[in-house]
XYZ file of C-alpha atoms in Angstrom:
306
model
C -159.369 86.602 259.937
C -158.372 83.636 262.053
C -156.461 80.344 260.503
C -159.243 78.131 262.264
C -162.393 80.530 262.770
C -164.173 81.193 259.134
C -164.225 84.567 258.438
C -166.797 85.778 255.778
C -164.790 89.765 254.747
C -161.682 90.463 253.725
C -160.259 92.551 256.009
C -157.063 94.933 256.556
C -153.683 93.027 257.703
C -155.458 89.012 256.760
C -153.897 86.635 255.332
C -155.351 86.415 251.925
C -154.617 83.085 249.206
C -154.261 84.759 245.774
C -155.574 81.324 243.566
C -154.323 81.388 239.699
C -154.903 77.838 239.660
C -154.473 74.613 241.135
C -150.664 74.401 240.223
C -150.646 78.457 241.007
C -151.177 80.169 244.529
C -149.645 82.686 246.536
C -150.194 84.265 250.348
C -150.146 87.569 250.250
C -150.955 89.791 253.309
C -153.861 92.786 252.926
C -152.781 96.204 253.703
C -154.719 99.251 252.956
C -153.078 101.197 249.449
C -151.183 97.922 248.955
C -151.119 96.213 245.071
C -150.112 93.241 244.072
C -148.689 91.952 240.865
C -150.049 89.042 239.504
C -149.382 87.958 235.705
C -153.246 88.798 234.577
C -152.584 91.978 236.206
C -152.445 93.948 239.591
C -154.631 93.554 242.255
C -154.949 97.137 244.151
C -155.879 95.363 248.397
C -157.419 98.881 248.610
C -160.906 98.065 246.257
C -160.242 94.798 245.091
C -159.757 93.010 248.276
C -161.084 94.551 251.247
C -164.276 94.432 251.929
C -165.000 91.473 249.643
C -166.659 88.303 250.674
C -163.860 84.689 250.592
C -164.381 82.911 247.365
C -164.541 86.391 245.607
C -163.337 86.380 242.056
C -161.279 89.811 241.305
C -160.951 90.861 237.698
C -156.726 92.435 237.285
C -155.591 94.988 235.008
C -155.827 93.357 232.194
C -158.623 91.591 232.625
C -157.304 88.814 233.789
C -158.472 87.317 237.406
C -158.474 85.129 240.566
C -159.945 84.184 243.537
C -158.885 85.386 246.170
C -159.689 82.520 249.386
C -159.682 81.751 253.400
C -156.161 80.658 254.752
C -156.803 76.854 256.369
C -154.190 74.862 257.800
C -153.613 72.944 252.900
C -153.158 75.674 251.852
C -151.270 77.476 254.763
C -148.777 73.638 253.425
C -149.010 74.285 249.930
C -148.002 78.339 249.841
C -145.434 78.988 252.645
C -143.041 80.357 253.466
C -139.208 78.415 254.132
C -137.172 79.042 256.168
C -137.046 74.215 256.725
C -138.039 71.283 255.201
C -141.501 70.312 255.641
C -144.049 68.294 256.814
C -146.749 67.978 253.839
C -150.520 66.726 253.750
C -149.528 62.880 253.434
C -147.844 62.576 256.506
C -149.087 65.710 258.752
C -152.639 63.326 258.017
C -151.943 60.401 259.473
C -149.970 62.013 263.165
C -153.335 63.996 264.146
C -154.906 60.406 263.766
C -152.622 57.498 264.722
C -152.221 60.912 267.886
C -155.831 60.587 268.834
C -156.046 64.139 269.094
C -158.909 66.227 268.772
C -160.854 69.998 270.192
C -158.782 69.898 273.173
C -155.895 67.888 273.388
C -152.668 69.308 274.718
C -149.680 68.501 272.755
C -145.848 69.532 272.761
C -143.911 69.575 268.898
C -140.070 69.705 268.693
C -139.114 71.408 265.618
C -141.155 74.386 265.074
C -139.404 74.775 261.161
C -142.074 76.461 259.157
C -145.173 75.796 261.432
C -145.885 73.594 258.312
C -146.759 70.544 261.113
C -147.723 73.623 263.836
C -151.078 75.109 261.634
C -152.666 72.002 261.507
C -151.787 70.781 264.918
C -153.543 74.218 266.657
C -156.802 73.768 264.372
C -157.089 70.174 265.311
C -156.943 70.920 268.668
C -159.038 74.082 268.751
C -160.774 75.462 270.979
C -159.606 74.583 273.978
C -156.396 72.516 273.745
C -152.545 73.949 273.361
C -149.733 73.597 271.547
C -146.178 73.554 272.899
C -143.828 73.305 270.247
C -139.596 73.819 270.540
C -137.744 75.995 267.937
C -133.364 75.447 269.017
C -133.021 78.346 266.503
C -134.183 81.735 267.675
C -134.856 83.498 263.990
C -136.391 81.202 263.494
C -138.874 80.361 266.067
C -139.345 84.834 266.129
C -140.357 84.263 263.074
C -142.875 81.487 264.195
C -144.502 83.854 266.819
C -145.157 86.513 264.347
C -146.979 84.468 262.593
C -148.815 82.563 264.615
C -150.089 85.831 266.078
C -150.184 87.300 262.044
C -152.787 84.173 262.103
C -155.280 84.423 264.913
C -153.777 81.570 266.739
C -151.258 83.115 269.864
C -154.180 82.066 272.324
C -154.051 79.046 270.838
C -149.365 77.638 270.855
C -146.548 78.346 272.665
C -143.239 78.989 271.155
C -139.929 78.149 273.570
C -136.461 78.878 271.650
C -134.058 76.496 273.750
C -132.454 72.683 272.916
C -135.572 70.568 273.852
C -132.665 67.449 274.280
C -130.913 69.607 276.564
C -133.836 71.222 278.448
C -137.578 69.127 276.876
C -140.563 71.684 276.592
C -141.374 72.808 279.911
C -143.340 70.952 281.227
C -144.510 67.864 282.946
C -147.000 65.350 282.860
C -150.447 66.715 281.029
C -149.404 66.694 277.474
C -151.973 64.061 275.572
C -149.655 64.022 272.629
C -145.447 64.582 271.776
C -143.978 65.035 268.664
C -140.585 64.593 267.626
C -139.068 66.547 264.156
C -135.238 66.805 265.242
C -131.082 64.529 263.970
C -131.846 63.079 267.487
C -134.800 61.317 268.836
C -133.335 59.343 270.645
C -132.304 62.358 273.200
C -134.867 64.276 273.840
C -137.189 60.448 274.545
C -136.678 61.581 278.232
C -137.800 64.322 278.393
C -141.202 63.300 275.713
C -142.179 61.269 278.096
C -142.215 63.651 281.503
C -143.847 65.764 279.380
C -146.232 62.903 279.092
C -149.728 62.888 280.866
C -148.447 59.881 283.138
C -150.660 56.819 281.125
C -152.161 56.399 277.254
C -149.398 59.429 276.054
C -149.571 58.788 272.751
C -145.548 59.676 271.220
C -144.982 60.409 267.002
C -140.880 60.917 265.650
C -140.833 61.546 262.111
C -136.825 60.793 260.483
C -135.740 60.827 256.714
C -132.803 57.544 257.797
C -134.153 53.934 258.611
C -130.874 54.701 261.323
C -132.191 57.298 263.216
C -135.613 55.069 263.069
C -133.318 52.457 264.970
C -132.179 53.844 267.422
C -135.236 56.519 268.451
C -137.384 52.944 268.731
C -133.934 51.630 270.707
C -134.892 54.337 273.711
C -138.619 53.948 273.130
C -137.784 50.774 274.663
C -135.689 51.502 277.289
C -138.116 54.407 278.756
C -141.216 52.378 278.804
C -142.941 52.810 276.046
C -145.265 50.061 274.585
C -146.903 49.468 270.951
C -144.073 50.844 269.214
C -144.032 50.374 265.325
C -142.544 52.679 262.022
C -144.740 53.342 259.523
C -143.884 55.316 256.231
C -146.420 56.465 253.593
C -145.907 56.582 249.388
C -147.502 59.025 247.355
C -148.190 58.122 243.622
C -149.485 60.954 241.722
C -151.967 59.847 238.833
C -151.810 61.826 235.203
C -155.719 62.107 233.777
C -154.907 61.131 230.041
C -156.726 60.740 226.533
C -155.846 57.464 224.911
C -156.824 56.252 221.673
C -157.255 52.340 220.519
C -158.677 50.908 217.518
C -161.935 48.905 217.599
C -162.658 45.888 214.653
C -165.615 46.136 213.485
C -166.890 42.475 214.913
C -170.587 43.439 215.115
C -170.307 43.977 211.016
C -168.638 40.599 210.765
C -171.153 38.310 212.599
C -174.320 40.715 210.610
C -172.299 39.874 207.053
C -171.431 35.913 208.113
C -175.645 35.123 209.292
C -176.400 36.574 205.876
C -174.777 34.597 203.706
C -175.428 31.332 205.262
C -171.500 31.242 206.127
C -170.525 28.175 206.541
C -167.100 28.820 209.399
C -166.181 24.874 209.400
C -166.393 24.778 206.276
C -162.525 26.385 204.999
C -162.587 29.443 201.930
C -160.313 30.544 200.289
C -162.421 33.941 200.152
C -161.486 36.752 202.440
C -164.116 37.528 204.562
C -165.718 39.942 203.620
C -164.889 43.205 206.108
C -161.254 42.544 206.015
C -160.269 45.020 204.074
C -162.534 47.936 206.596
C -160.754 49.856 207.556
C -161.256 49.965 211.439
C -162.325 52.808 213.667
C -160.432 54.255 217.359
C -162.032 55.588 220.409
C -161.671 58.018 222.880
C -161.352 56.933 226.677
C -159.294 59.174 229.633
C -157.462 57.148 231.870
C -155.040 57.581 235.287
C -150.789 56.836 234.038
C -148.724 56.720 237.653
C -145.678 59.050 236.336
C -142.324 56.630 235.450
C -140.633 58.270 238.398
C -142.034 58.890 241.978
C -140.585 60.499 244.439
C -142.531 58.854 247.547
C -140.561 58.548 249.989
C -140.453 61.199 252.888
C -139.282 60.210 255.750
C -140.575 57.901 259.004
C -142.897 57.945 261.051
C -142.369 56.332 265.012
C -145.199 55.709 267.329
C -145.139 54.620 270.306
C -147.212 54.686 273.548
C -146.096 55.439 277.362
C -147.838 53.149 280.002
């Protein structure tokens, strides 16, 4: 199993996603002799998982069933154990596009955090690219190394435990792109410039506060970066609801008027023949936005080295 190469069958030691529903799923490490408890009953790894195809429908001990999915960066983002705040698919998608990443790209990242963006970057630059990721916290760096090894991508990533603001990324003049997700990104702009290739490299800084963005933009200008721009990606979720509306029987009224020779231009003291008819209703699906949306995650500032 690898997050960048699809495997047909589930093997001992794989990381798989147990899918109970769109709002309920979790990762599990497949191990011979192990069982996993769900609300539908027990899943026995030896008999229910190992050797089965990914995407299989597995019946649990209580008679309920789940699907076992092959892991992807998108599914991992939704199910990973949180060691820090993470980036979600909304921001990750625009980051990979605006940094102009492709297979073979060299990327520097700080900090690694929970590895949400890291997995997406690795999948994008595989099979010939490489990710150099720096994490200040030693335990988080060690955990990230362990996860990359379990997920079969350790040959595509180098994890370094150091302060990027003081010591940089450990590489020079080779990166196609640099990503910063640290409290004071303006202190690392000089190191980012040193890590980027001679010309045309792209940089992105993620910050939740606009004051951080302002200081970062000033530092980028000071170090000669151009095409500096800041984006805010807002997510708007819609709920699908069934709505009932009354519909007047206008067709019946028009038919009665024409058949009786009723002249609408002449006043009449008699009520319309369909005035007392009960109106019908029609049901249809409608998309309704949520009244309260927590849309802001952070500001993304992009620039180019010249």
